[in-house]
Amino acid sequence: MKTYTATVLGSRQLSAHLATVTLGGLDDYPTTGIPDEYVRVLIPPVGSALALPQIDEAWNISYAEGAVEPDFRVYTISDHRVVDGRVQIDLDIALHDQGVGSDWVRRCRPGDEVGLIEPHGLYAAPSDVAWQLLVADITGLPALARILRGLSPQQKAVVHVVLTDAGDEIALPSPADVDVTWQVVAKETDICETLAEAVTSRDLPDADRYVWLAGEARASRAVRRHLRRELKWPQADFYTCGYWQIEAEKWNARYEEVAEVVQKKSAEVQREVGDDQGAYLDALDDIYESVGL
Ligand SMILES: Cc1cc2nc3c(=O)[nH]c(=O)nc-3n(C[C@H](O)[C@H](O)[C@H](O)COP(=O)(O)OP(=O)(O)OC[C@H]3O[C@@H](n4cnc5c(N)ncnc54)[C@H](O)[C@@H]3O)c2cc1C
């Protein structure tokens, strides 16, 4: 897996809780062209220089002797461009109470270095799909905005965004026919149910359709379950992705307790289902639920 060193070129406030960080200093950095492509950003601890790891294809990570290991955080590439022959990327990052990524955005200055790993995308709607439902909270908003920019005038997109502050509504330009609903909830713990209902309470078309949801992880799983188990949708018609975890500390602590079981069962399932991504994700849901995650 290739790693890159990027330099902070600047940052600016995009909305009440979203800040855009522009990274550059990249002779080359690929794009998948997939509009929700994301990157793992390697953030050195305060006061430490960036140490880049070696990462093999099986995701074994190793560092040089004595290196101070960076933290990894995942963000959408909201824009990828080439300026004077060098690549610049934008990350639109939600500022929440505290967290390695959120704190880094608050303190980063031009010239600071971070590491990047190659990007990867998940949105897989057919390019001519007639109708799509795009649902996000603040963390999915940068990807949603990029998806909308890439649609064509013949397409229809129904958009539902759940926020805790109306000050985070951003412009969502698109050539497509777009209906946007902004829903503001009182507190973060309301996001999960509200996001899920944006899909589960709706009548959905029988064909020529795509649903994409990015946001809180429990909502993502609830919607996935609804589409797969109740409506029997094929995996090709939707993608839901958990971007963050409410009460992550509780979830992480439980994961630590059951990690071995989860990894063993996941590997078994992977062998059983092969390339059937839908079956694999269904089985993962069951595994996580069976251990209380
Ligand atoms: C594919 C993908 C793409 C993503 N794209 C983006 C993006 O473009 N912009 C973006 O902002 N995020 C994005 N995220 C989500 C981001 O990676 C998480 O929010 C991450 O947890 C932030 O790291 P942190 O260090 O700030 O907080 P962490 O150290 O991970 O968590 C610290 C605490 O903050 C809480 N927390 C984490 N995120 C939030 C939040 N958004 N709101 C409220 N509380 C939170 C946790 O529950 C925990 O209690 C993406 C995630 C994925 C998987």
Short mmCIF file of C-alpha atoms and ligand atoms in Angstrom, two decimals:
data_model
loop_
_atom_site.label_atom_id
_atom_site.label_comp_id
_atom_site.label_asym_id
_atom_site.label_seq_id
_atom_site.Cartn_x
_atom_site.Cartn_y
_atom_site.Cartn_z
CA MET A 1 0.00 0.00 0.00
CA LYS A 2 1.50 3.30 -1.05
CA THR A 3 1.76 6.14 1.48
CA TYR A 4 2.26 9.85 0.78
CA THR A 5 3.42 12.87 2.76
CA ALA A 6 1.10 15.87 2.37
CA THR A 7 1.50 19.41 3.64
CA VAL A 8 -1.28 21.57 5.05
CA LEU A 9 -1.74 24.52 2.68
CA GLY A 10 -4.52 26.17 4.68
CA SER A 11 -7.89 25.77 6.34
CA ARG A 12 -11.13 27.72 6.37
CA GLN A 13 -14.51 27.50 8.02
CA LEU A 14 -17.11 26.05 5.61
CA SER A 15 -20.10 26.10 7.99
CA ALA A 16 -20.76 26.30 11.73
CA HIS A 17 -19.07 22.94 12.40
CA LEU A 18 -17.33 22.05 9.12
CA ALA A 19 -13.80 23.19 8.30
CA THR A 20 -12.09 22.64 4.95
CA VAL A 21 -8.44 21.66 5.19
CA THR A 22 -6.46 21.88 1.94
CA LEU A 23 -3.52 19.52 1.59
CA GLY A 24 -0.82 19.82 -1.05
CA GLY A 25 2.87 19.25 -1.57
CA LEU A 26 1.97 16.11 -3.52
CA ASP A 27 3.84 15.33 -6.74
CA ASP A 28 1.25 12.71 -7.38
CA TYR A 29 -1.73 11.42 -5.48
CA PRO A 30 -4.30 9.26 -7.28
CA THR A 31 -8.06 9.68 -7.47
CA THR A 32 -10.46 6.79 -7.97
CA GLY A 33 -12.98 9.17 -9.56
CA ILE A 34 -15.61 7.66 -7.23
CA PRO A 35 -17.36 10.63 -5.62
CA ASP A 36 -17.38 9.34 -2.03
CA GLU A 37 -13.70 8.39 -2.18
CA TYR A 38 -12.06 8.57 1.21
CA VAL A 39 -8.53 8.69 2.51
CA ARG A 40 -6.89 7.51 5.70
CA VAL A 41 -5.04 10.49 7.11
CA LEU A 42 -2.05 9.74 9.36
CA ILE A 43 -1.90 12.41 12.05
CA PRO A 44 1.28 12.64 14.14
CA PRO A 45 0.80 13.24 17.88
CA VAL A 46 1.30 16.86 18.98
CA GLY A 47 5.02 17.72 18.97
CA SER A 48 6.09 14.65 16.94
CA ALA A 49 7.35 14.50 13.37
CA LEU A 50 5.34 12.45 10.88
CA ALA A 51 6.52 8.83 10.65
CA LEU A 52 5.16 6.94 7.65
CA PRO A 53 4.61 3.20 8.05
CA GLN A 54 5.15 0.34 5.63
CA ILE A 55 1.77 -1.23 4.88
CA ASP A 56 1.55 -4.48 2.96
CA GLU A 57 -1.40 -5.70 0.88
CA ALA A 58 -2.77 -7.65 3.89
CA TRP A 59 -2.72 -4.41 5.92
CA ASN A 60 0.17 -5.41 8.16
CA ILE A 61 1.60 -2.11 9.40
CA SER A 62 5.21 -1.61 10.52
CA TYR A 63 7.32 1.39 11.51
CA ALA A 64 11.01 2.15 11.64
CA GLU A 65 12.62 1.51 15.04
CA GLY A 66 11.82 4.35 17.49
CA ALA A 67 9.19 6.01 15.28
CA VAL A 68 6.30 7.77 17.03
CA GLU A 69 3.23 6.21 15.45
CA PRO A 70 0.59 8.55 13.98
CA ASP A 71 -3.16 8.14 14.52
CA PHE A 72 -5.29 7.16 11.53
CA ARG A 73 -8.53 9.02 10.73
CA VAL A 74 -10.74 8.61 7.67
CA TYR A 75 -12.09 11.56 5.64
CA THR A 76 -13.76 12.07 2.28
CA ILE A 77 -11.79 13.83 -0.42
CA SER A 78 -14.26 16.59 -1.19
CA ASP A 79 -12.11 17.89 -4.05
CA HIS A 80 -9.06 16.56 -5.92
CA ARG A 81 -7.33 18.92 -8.35
CA VAL A 82 -4.02 19.52 -10.05
CA VAL A 83 -2.55 23.01 -9.63
CA ASP A 84 0.69 23.88 -11.43
CA GLY A 85 1.40 20.18 -11.91
CA ARG A 86 0.95 19.24 -8.25
CA VAL A 87 -2.04 17.62 -6.56
CA GLN A 88 -4.17 19.40 -3.97
CA ILE A 89 -7.01 17.78 -2.05
CA ASP A 90 -9.69 19.24 0.22
CA LEU A 91 -11.08 17.51 3.30
CA ASP A 92 -14.25 18.92 4.90
CA ILE A 93 -14.04 17.91 8.53
CA ALA A 94 -16.72 18.07 11.24
CA LEU A 95 -15.56 19.78 14.40
CA HIS A 96 -17.05 17.97 17.36
CA ASP A 97 -16.23 18.16 21.08
CA GLN A 98 -12.95 16.27 21.02
CA GLY A 99 -11.13 13.68 18.97
CA VAL A 100 -7.73 13.29 17.32
CA GLY A 101 -9.04 14.38 13.90
CA SER A 102 -11.24 17.19 15.12
CA ASP A 103 -8.47 18.54 17.39
CA TRP A 104 -5.93 18.35 14.55
CA VAL A 105 -8.14 20.53 12.34
CA ARG A 106 -8.38 23.14 15.10
CA ARG A 107 -4.60 23.36 15.55
CA CYS A 108 -3.21 22.65 12.07
CA ARG A 109 -1.15 25.37 10.38
CA PRO A 110 0.27 25.75 6.85
CA GLY A 111 3.40 23.63 6.54
CA ASP A 112 2.27 20.90 8.98
CA GLU A 113 2.70 17.39 7.60
CA VAL A 114 0.30 14.45 7.58
CA GLY A 115 0.45 11.07 5.87
CA LEU A 116 -2.07 9.80 3.33
CA ILE A 117 -2.90 6.33 2.09
CA GLU A 118 -4.34 5.64 -1.35
CA PRO A 119 -8.03 6.63 -1.70
CA HIS A 120 -10.93 4.21 -1.98
CA GLY A 121 -14.59 4.76 -2.95
CA LEU A 122 -17.83 2.92 -2.17
CA TYR A 123 -20.70 4.66 -4.02
CA ALA A 124 -21.57 2.41 -6.95
CA ALA A 125 -24.75 3.74 -8.56
CA PRO A 126 -24.98 3.03 -12.30
CA SER A 127 -24.05 6.29 -14.04
CA ASP A 128 -27.50 6.52 -15.67
CA VAL A 129 -29.67 5.46 -12.72
CA ALA A 130 -32.90 7.49 -12.89
CA TRP A 131 -33.66 7.92 -9.17
CA GLN A 132 -31.57 7.97 -6.06
CA LEU A 133 -31.99 8.68 -2.38
CA LEU A 134 -28.93 10.20 -0.70
CA VAL A 135 -28.97 10.43 3.10
CA ALA A 136 -26.25 11.83 5.34
CA ASP A 137 -25.40 13.50 8.61
CA ILE A 138 -22.66 16.13 8.83
CA THR A 139 -19.88 13.57 8.28
CA GLY A 140 -21.48 12.32 5.06
CA LEU A 141 -22.25 15.79 3.76
CA PRO A 142 -18.88 16.30 1.96
CA ALA A 143 -19.34 13.03 0.04
CA LEU A 144 -22.98 13.80 -0.67
CA ALA A 145 -22.03 17.20 -2.09
CA ARG A 146 -19.46 15.60 -4.39
CA ILE A 147 -21.93 12.92 -5.55
CA LEU A 148 -24.46 15.62 -6.43
CA ARG A 149 -21.90 17.63 -8.39
CA GLY A 150 -21.23 14.60 -10.60
CA LEU A 151 -24.84 13.72 -11.54
CA SER A 152 -26.37 14.44 -14.94
CA PRO A 153 -29.42 16.62 -15.77
CA GLN A 154 -31.51 13.50 -16.59
CA GLN A 155 -31.18 12.17 -13.04
CA LYS A 156 -33.39 12.72 -9.99
CA ALA A 157 -31.89 12.84 -6.49
CA VAL A 158 -33.88 12.96 -3.27
CA VAL A 159 -31.57 14.24 -0.55
CA HIS A 160 -32.11 14.08 3.21
CA VAL A 161 -29.53 15.59 5.56
CA VAL A 162 -29.78 15.35 9.35
CA LEU A 163 -27.91 17.99 11.35
CA THR A 164 -27.82 19.28 14.90
CA ASP A 165 -27.28 22.90 13.76
CA ALA A 166 -28.92 24.66 10.80
CA GLY A 167 -25.66 26.61 10.50
CA ASP A 168 -24.19 23.51 8.83
CA GLU A 169 -26.43 23.71 5.77
CA ILE A 170 -24.09 24.18 2.82
CA ALA A 171 -24.71 24.86 -0.87
CA LEU A 172 -25.34 21.64 -2.81
CA PRO A 173 -24.96 22.52 -6.50
CA SER A 174 -25.90 19.82 -9.00
CA PRO A 175 -26.90 19.55 -12.66
CA ALA A 176 -29.52 16.94 -11.61
CA ASP A 177 -33.12 17.45 -10.49
CA VAL A 178 -32.60 17.57 -6.71
CA ASP A 179 -35.07 17.76 -3.78
CA VAL A 180 -33.26 18.56 -0.53
CA THR A 181 -34.65 18.17 2.99
CA TRP A 182 -32.57 19.56 5.84
CA GLN A 183 -33.70 18.14 9.18
CA VAL A 184 -32.33 19.63 12.38
CA VAL A 185 -32.49 17.45 15.51
CA ALA A 186 -31.97 18.59 19.08
CA LYS A 187 -28.99 16.43 20.01
CA GLU A 188 -26.43 13.99 18.61
CA THR A 189 -28.20 10.96 20.09
CA ASP A 190 -31.26 11.78 17.94
CA ILE A 191 -29.23 11.50 14.72
CA CYS A 192 -29.24 7.72 14.55
CA GLU A 193 -32.99 7.13 14.52
CA THR A 194 -33.71 10.17 12.35
CA LEU A 195 -31.18 9.14 9.71
CA ALA A 196 -32.58 5.61 9.58
CA GLU A 197 -36.17 6.87 9.29
CA ALA A 198 -35.20 9.02 6.30
CA VAL A 199 -34.97 5.70 4.44
CA THR A 200 -37.21 3.28 6.32
CA SER A 201 -40.29 5.57 6.38
CA ARG A 202 -40.21 6.16 2.62
CA ASP A 203 -41.84 4.36 -0.30
CA LEU A 204 -39.01 3.40 -2.61
CA PRO A 205 -39.17 2.65 -6.36
CA ASP A 206 -39.12 -0.96 -7.57
CA ALA A 207 -36.37 -0.47 -10.15
CA ASP A 208 -33.91 2.06 -11.63
CA ARG A 209 -33.02 3.23 -8.12
CA TYR A 210 -30.08 3.62 -5.76
CA VAL A 211 -29.92 4.42 -2.06
CA TRP A 212 -26.72 5.74 -0.47
CA LEU A 213 -26.40 6.58 3.22
CA ALA A 214 -23.35 7.84 5.08
CA GLY A 215 -23.38 8.75 8.74
CA GLU A 216 -23.71 7.30 12.21
CA ALA A 217 -22.95 3.58 12.21
CA ARG A 218 -26.08 2.27 13.95
CA ALA A 219 -28.27 4.11 11.45
CA SER A 220 -26.24 2.65 8.62
CA ARG A 221 -26.78 -0.88 9.92
CA ALA A 222 -30.51 -0.32 10.55
CA VAL A 223 -30.99 0.87 6.98
CA ARG A 224 -28.93 -1.93 5.54
CA ARG A 225 -31.02 -4.42 7.48
CA HIS A 226 -34.27 -2.80 6.27
CA LEU A 227 -33.24 -2.84 2.61
CA ARG A 228 -31.73 -6.32 2.61
CA ARG A 229 -33.91 -8.26 5.03
CA GLU A 230 -37.31 -6.58 4.79
CA LEU A 231 -37.34 -5.27 1.22
CA LYS A 232 -34.98 -7.97 -0.16
CA TRP A 233 -32.95 -5.46 -2.18
CA PRO A 234 -29.88 -6.64 -4.07
CA GLN A 235 -26.61 -5.14 -2.82
CA ALA A 236 -26.13 -3.47 -6.22
CA ASP A 237 -29.06 -1.11 -5.49
CA PHE A 238 -27.63 0.56 -2.39
CA TYR A 239 -24.68 1.26 -0.15
CA THR A 240 -24.78 2.32 3.47
CA CYS A 241 -21.63 3.21 5.35
CA GLY A 242 -21.10 3.88 9.06
CA TYR A 243 -18.85 6.96 9.15
CA TRP A 244 -18.67 7.37 12.91
CA GLN A 245 -19.87 5.70 16.03
CA ILE A 246 -21.94 7.38 18.68
CA GLU A 247 -20.44 6.63 22.13
CA ALA A 248 -17.39 5.24 20.36
CA GLU A 249 -15.52 4.61 23.61
CA LYS A 250 -18.19 2.14 24.80
CA TRP A 251 -18.25 0.42 21.40
CA ASN A 252 -14.43 0.24 21.21
CA ALA A 253 -14.18 -1.22 24.72
CA ARG A 254 -16.65 -3.97 23.84
CA TYR A 255 -14.86 -4.59 20.53
CA GLU A 256 -11.56 -5.11 22.36
CA GLU A 257 -13.23 -7.83 24.45
CA VAL A 258 -14.58 -9.72 21.45
CA ALA A 259 -12.11 -8.80 18.69
CA GLU A 260 -10.67 -12.29 18.39
CA VAL A 261 -14.09 -13.93 17.95
CA VAL A 262 -15.24 -11.25 15.50
CA GLN A 263 -12.09 -11.54 13.37
CA LYS A 264 -12.21 -15.35 13.33
CA LYS A 265 -15.90 -15.47 12.35
CA SER A 266 -15.43 -12.71 9.75
CA ALA A 267 -12.58 -14.60 8.10
CA GLU A 268 -14.70 -17.79 8.02
CA VAL A 269 -17.60 -15.95 6.40
CA GLN A 270 -15.29 -14.31 3.87
CA ARG A 271 -14.08 -17.75 2.81
CA GLU A 272 -17.67 -19.06 2.57
CA VAL A 273 -19.22 -16.24 0.52
CA GLY A 274 -16.26 -15.33 -1.69
CA ASP A 275 -17.01 -12.26 -3.82
CA ASP A 276 -20.65 -11.87 -2.73
CA GLN A 277 -20.28 -8.52 -0.96
CA GLY A 278 -23.96 -8.36 0.06
CA ALA A 279 -23.84 -11.76 1.75
CA TYR A 280 -20.57 -10.83 3.46
CA LEU A 281 -21.98 -7.57 4.87
CA ASP A 282 -25.18 -9.33 6.01
CA ALA A 283 -23.11 -11.92 7.84
CA LEU A 284 -20.93 -9.22 9.42
CA ASP A 285 -24.07 -7.52 10.75
CA ASP A 286 -25.13 -10.80 12.34
CA ILE A 287 -21.68 -11.37 13.84
CA TYR A 288 -21.54 -7.88 15.36
CA GLU A 289 -25.07 -8.16 16.70
CA SER A 290 -24.38 -11.57 18.22
CA VAL A 291 -21.58 -10.09 20.36
CA GLY A 292 -23.56 -6.99 21.37
CA LEU A 293 -21.88 -4.49 19.03
C1 LIG B 1 -15.50 6.40 4.58
C2 LIG B 1 -15.57 7.52 5.61
C3 LIG B 1 -15.59 8.84 5.20
C4 LIG B 1 -15.66 9.87 6.16
N1 LIG B 1 -15.68 11.17 5.73
C5 LIG B 1 -15.75 12.17 6.65
C6 LIG B 1 -15.73 13.54 6.24
O1 LIG B 1 -15.61 13.86 5.05
N2 LIG B 1 -15.83 14.49 7.20
C7 LIG B 1 -15.93 14.18 8.54
O2 LIG B 1 -16.02 15.08 9.36
N3 LIG B 1 -15.94 12.89 8.94
C8 LIG B 1 -15.84 11.89 8.04
N4 LIG B 1 -15.83 10.60 8.46
C9 LIG B 1 -16.05 10.33 9.88
C10 LIG B 1 -14.80 10.48 10.75
O3 LIG B 1 -13.82 9.56 10.31
C11 LIG B 1 -15.19 10.18 12.22
O4 LIG B 1 -16.12 11.13 12.68
C12 LIG B 1 -14.01 10.11 13.16
O5 LIG B 1 -14.44 9.44 14.32
C13 LIG B 1 -13.48 11.47 13.56
O6 LIG B 1 -12.33 11.28 14.34
P1 LIG B 1 -12.01 12.13 15.65
O7 LIG B 1 -10.59 11.83 15.95
O8 LIG B 1 -12.40 13.55 15.46
O9 LIG B 1 -12.93 11.50 16.77
P2 LIG B 1 -12.70 10.08 17.48
O10 LIG B 1 -11.41 10.08 18.23
O11 LIG B 1 -12.90 9.00 16.48
O12 LIG B 1 -13.89 10.04 18.52
C14 LIG B 1 -13.86 10.81 19.73
C15 LIG B 1 -15.28 10.98 20.24
O13 LIG B 1 -15.99 11.80 19.33
C16 LIG B 1 -17.19 11.15 18.90
N5 LIG B 1 -17.37 11.52 17.48
C17 LIG B 1 -16.65 11.11 16.40
N6 LIG B 1 -17.10 11.70 15.27
C18 LIG B 1 -18.11 12.50 15.67
C19 LIG B 1 -18.98 13.38 14.98
N7 LIG B 1 -18.87 13.59 13.66
N8 LIG B 1 -19.92 14.05 15.68
C20 LIG B 1 -20.02 13.89 17.02
N9 LIG B 1 -19.22 13.07 17.75
C21 LIG B 1 -18.28 12.40 17.07
C22 LIG B 1 -16.97 9.66 19.13
O14 LIG B 1 -18.20 8.99 19.39
C23 LIG B 1 -16.08 9.67 20.35
O15 LIG B 1 -16.88 9.75 21.51
C24 LIG B 1 -15.72 9.55 7.53
C25 LIG B 1 -15.65 8.21 7.94
C26 LIG B 1 -15.59 7.21 6.99
C27 LIG B 1 -15.53 5.77 7.45
#
